[in-house]
């Protein structure tokens, strides 16, 4: 039972990590909170659903749904986000708030208001026995996806020239621009990548939580909390924040169901009051 | 004596910006603080106004120690400042700017709900101040539509709105044309007859024509103090400051 | 933030027009239009409280619906558990909102910009999930059985009277907020939004001004919550969900931020779109979301800005 819960918490943390990492870097770069990030997660799940229905292959969905959301993200950036960088925070937030409605309705119009589910791929259909407890293999796969993405991002951000430029832009936007770094291009790619990762999160959890309109709202606030608690713009912050929120949420629901969410929100409020930039702030 | 700085020191990391500065200023005195860039005059100014706290030493204002007081508390005691770069309320008219500045000392009560536009005492006061800083003609102009020079005048106007007992002016002529500088020098000269004034300035001519006493800072040390004439004739100052400038 | 409105005359003119149309609707309307009118008036109270906070004070709260919840739940509990007169319940809800708002404001006003938005979001969601899981507050079902007050021999359970009662409250709140906006407190709030450092250096207690305004705004939101509970007869956690705050912000953007009576206009328009268009077209949310985006992007001063242009046009062509 205990190991199951730990693994569940880890799986949820990794989903949150996939969601929050894109958001946090975009926040770090543009100082914009994209409330529609959850919408891309939902779209990832729905697009995955369609690909899965037509091709009968989860793996095609797993590969192409994130690419589709990344392209959607790129479009969003080109038609909207590019132009709202100098707008005041309220307008930015409300613009992305409007996108939530559009996302919800589009999903309802295209896929209907019924909830759907995706069958777990053949490969992971049998549960595994860990220390005497049976555990669904697919959830282990989700954890693996999260860790893989984490390692790749860490490598790219810390070891490559592109990563160094991203970090520099997060730390000091103006100076990097003066140094000749094409921040515009960096923004474009990181934004699209972030949206792609949100889509990846959506399609990977679809076999676990199902696909339905409104699944975006369930994760949105938690993702925002991860970003704020971890410190906007920080990969490490996103990881630690995801683990923290993932574990508190999972174990909280088991041990004191009444207080779980409240604890999380209270933690966020306290961190914001005493450490306004988050735990690992790069701002 | 209205304010005395006793052995003020301040450092940022290993950089000692101010070293044991002691200055005492009498009522109605107009004092200038000069020095080359990086001499520490801005830091000293910020320590007096309360936007920075010193590491060592103390500040006595009207016989009370004000070391720990925040910028707003010092302001309520009567230490008022104008900023080096204009810091106005851009969406408001000149009149509204001054009225807001005048409205800081209101009592809690029903009085609170009385419209600011209907408070005759504040309106009269704001006309007086506009007159003082030469902005009577511009009362209904939005402050961001004023020319730079007029904005500088309003900047000083906000600082004198609360009848300060000590007026701090941070480079009042910064970035102004000759004509505008002349205007503001005339204005400050008049103001300095009834306010105790400390002026931090780059422009030596401005300081010579305004200040009765001048303190010269160099690399955090107070190297000289005296009347404008004494400063002009001081070899030390010429070497350290004017020499550098030329 | 730019283009915050301050035109006292137009503010009053627009308000009078809106009130007259409300009276008209109330006289000639049926049960459903009166219910809709009541809803709109309550949302207008909420929108005005947000407008004062966000428009004048620059404090953008994405958790303001928490105070709707606080007002609604305290009314429900005071009425059902303590048998207090419904009218008194609303008054107490205002006081409770004021106190809690002031205390919360005191703690959070030092944060700024996006962090203020995030912290209000966190606090709002904290309240929402608390209400959702707390048995005393009725959990996800909420509390039902809340009655409307009887005043001066009139039973406000009669929709016609209740709408008038709400309208009177709307006028009172408008007069109060307009007075505060024009008062030294309101003008200083304006000044703080534009340049808080300068207000500090002039000796203004920025923190006090901001937390007092947060309290005032919270008290009015709490009143709106209390009235909403009485209108529907029940309260559920949904009232304090963060999307309600988001919709409130949309209302003031549509109406024209900082104009006070524009907030009412925004509430009218947004609520009618939400509830009437949804009957006409299936894809109304798409329309609404798209509409929001277009308004935020291209109609910077909202409907108020259009009215202002129209008024100037008429004056010029006279």
mmCIF file of C-alpha atoms in Angstrom, chain B residues 71-73 75-76 79-83 86-92 96-97 100-101 103-106 108 111-119 122 154-159 161-162, chain C residues 1-6 8 55-56 175-176 178-209 216:
data_model
loop_
_atom_site.group_PDB
_atom_site.id
_atom_site.type_symbol
_atom_site.label_atom_id
_atom_site.label_comp_id
_atom_site.label_asym_id
_atom_site.label_seq_id
_atom_site.Cartn_x
_atom_site.Cartn_y
_atom_site.Cartn_z
ATOM 1 C CA UNK B 71 11.232 56.932 4.356
ATOM 2 C CA UNK B 72 7.549 57.661 4.986
ATOM 3 C CA UNK B 73 8.026 58.284 8.713
ATOM 4 C CA UNK B 75 8.758 62.402 5.494
ATOM 5 C CA UNK B 76 6.033 62.889 8.086
ATOM 6 C CA UNK B 79 12.223 65.549 5.694
ATOM 7 C CA UNK B 80 11.092 65.896 2.116
ATOM 8 C CA UNK B 81 12.914 65.066 -1.082
ATOM 9 C CA UNK B 82 12.852 65.629 -4.793
ATOM 10 C CA UNK B 83 14.240 62.952 -7.050
ATOM 11 C CA UNK B 86 11.304 62.872 -12.357
ATOM 12 C CA UNK B 87 8.987 60.864 -10.168
ATOM 13 C CA UNK B 88 5.519 62.214 -10.782
ATOM 14 C CA UNK B 89 1.978 60.884 -11.059
ATOM 15 C CA UNK B 90 1.846 60.767 -14.819
ATOM 16 C CA UNK B 91 -1.870 60.274 -15.349
ATOM 17 C CA UNK B 92 -2.771 63.243 -13.174
ATOM 18 C CA UNK B 96 -3.931 66.800 -8.868
ATOM 19 C CA UNK B 97 -0.270 65.956 -8.415
ATOM 20 C CA UNK B 100 -2.213 64.393 -3.654
ATOM 21 C CA UNK B 101 1.080 65.544 -2.202
ATOM 22 C CA UNK B 103 -3.303 65.340 1.219
ATOM 23 C CA UNK B 104 -0.997 63.033 3.125
ATOM 24 C CA UNK B 105 -1.871 64.320 6.565
ATOM 25 C CA UNK B 106 -5.584 63.654 6.920
ATOM 26 C CA UNK B 108 -9.334 59.274 10.156
ATOM 27 C CA UNK B 111 -13.632 63.788 6.772
ATOM 28 C CA UNK B 112 -12.075 60.892 4.847
ATOM 29 C CA UNK B 113 -15.060 60.659 2.537
ATOM 30 C CA UNK B 114 -15.108 64.272 1.537
ATOM 31 C CA UNK B 115 -14.082 64.705 -2.060
ATOM 32 C CA UNK B 116 -10.551 65.950 -2.501
ATOM 33 C CA UNK B 117 -11.759 68.409 -5.119
ATOM 34 C CA UNK B 118 -13.981 70.122 -2.560
ATOM 35 C CA UNK B 119 -11.392 70.750 0.129
ATOM 36 C CA UNK B 122 -5.983 71.866 0.067
ATOM 37 C CA UNK B 154 6.739 70.103 -10.433
ATOM 38 C CA UNK B 155 9.152 67.575 -8.946
ATOM 39 C CA UNK B 156 10.348 70.271 -6.546
ATOM 40 C CA UNK B 157 6.753 71.407 -6.029
ATOM 41 C CA UNK B 158 5.766 67.966 -4.727
ATOM 42 C CA UNK B 159 8.686 68.058 -2.329
ATOM 43 C CA UNK B 161 3.907 70.411 -0.538
ATOM 44 C CA UNK B 162 4.034 69.329 3.095
ATOM 45 C CA UNK C 1 -1.476 49.965 -16.578
ATOM 46 C CA UNK C 2 -2.847 52.685 -18.735
ATOM 47 C CA UNK C 3 -6.086 54.386 -19.504
ATOM 48 C CA UNK C 4 -7.747 54.294 -16.132
ATOM 49 C CA UNK C 5 -10.880 56.378 -16.296
ATOM 50 C CA UNK C 6 -11.666 59.349 -14.142
ATOM 51 C CA UNK C 8 -16.960 62.050 -12.596
ATOM 52 C CA UNK C 55 -8.897 49.911 -11.517
ATOM 53 C CA UNK C 56 -8.063 52.456 -8.852
ATOM 54 C CA UNK C 175 -22.440 56.524 -3.878
ATOM 55 C CA UNK C 176 -20.065 55.154 -1.279
ATOM 56 C CA UNK C 178 -17.707 57.141 -5.804
ATOM 57 C CA UNK C 179 -17.124 59.133 -2.617
ATOM 58 C CA UNK C 180 -14.153 56.977 -1.657
ATOM 59 C CA UNK C 181 -12.755 57.249 -5.169
ATOM 60 C CA UNK C 182 -12.867 61.051 -5.004
ATOM 61 C CA UNK C 183 -11.674 61.207 -1.412
ATOM 62 C CA UNK C 184 -8.027 61.617 -0.430
ATOM 63 C CA UNK C 185 -7.894 57.858 0.080
ATOM 64 C CA UNK C 186 -9.077 57.156 -3.460
ATOM 65 C CA UNK C 187 -6.881 59.800 -5.045
ATOM 66 C CA UNK C 188 -3.910 58.470 -3.138
ATOM 67 C CA UNK C 189 -4.752 55.002 -4.335
ATOM 68 C CA UNK C 190 -4.632 56.382 -7.847
ATOM 69 C CA UNK C 191 -1.300 57.938 -7.066
ATOM 70 C CA UNK C 192 0.021 54.680 -5.622
ATOM 71 C CA UNK C 193 -0.957 52.807 -8.766
ATOM 72 C CA UNK C 194 0.976 55.303 -10.831
ATOM 73 C CA UNK C 195 4.005 55.736 -8.589
ATOM 74 C CA UNK C 196 3.957 54.105 -5.186
ATOM 75 C CA UNK C 197 7.528 55.125 -4.342
ATOM 76 C CA UNK C 198 6.650 58.769 -4.598
ATOM 77 C CA UNK C 199 3.646 58.422 -2.298
ATOM 78 C CA UNK C 200 5.949 56.813 0.277
ATOM 79 C CA UNK C 201 8.402 59.652 0.019
ATOM 80 C CA UNK C 202 5.577 62.135 0.470
ATOM 81 C CA UNK C 203 4.821 60.470 3.782
ATOM 82 C CA UNK C 204 1.807 58.429 2.670
ATOM 83 C CA UNK C 205 1.220 55.060 4.311
ATOM 84 C CA UNK C 206 1.038 53.055 1.122
ATOM 85 C CA UNK C 207 0.446 49.851 3.040
ATOM 86 C CA UNK C 208 -2.435 51.322 5.041
ATOM 87 C CA UNK C 209 -4.080 52.862 1.974
ATOM 88 C CA UNK C 216 -13.464 48.062 1.524
#
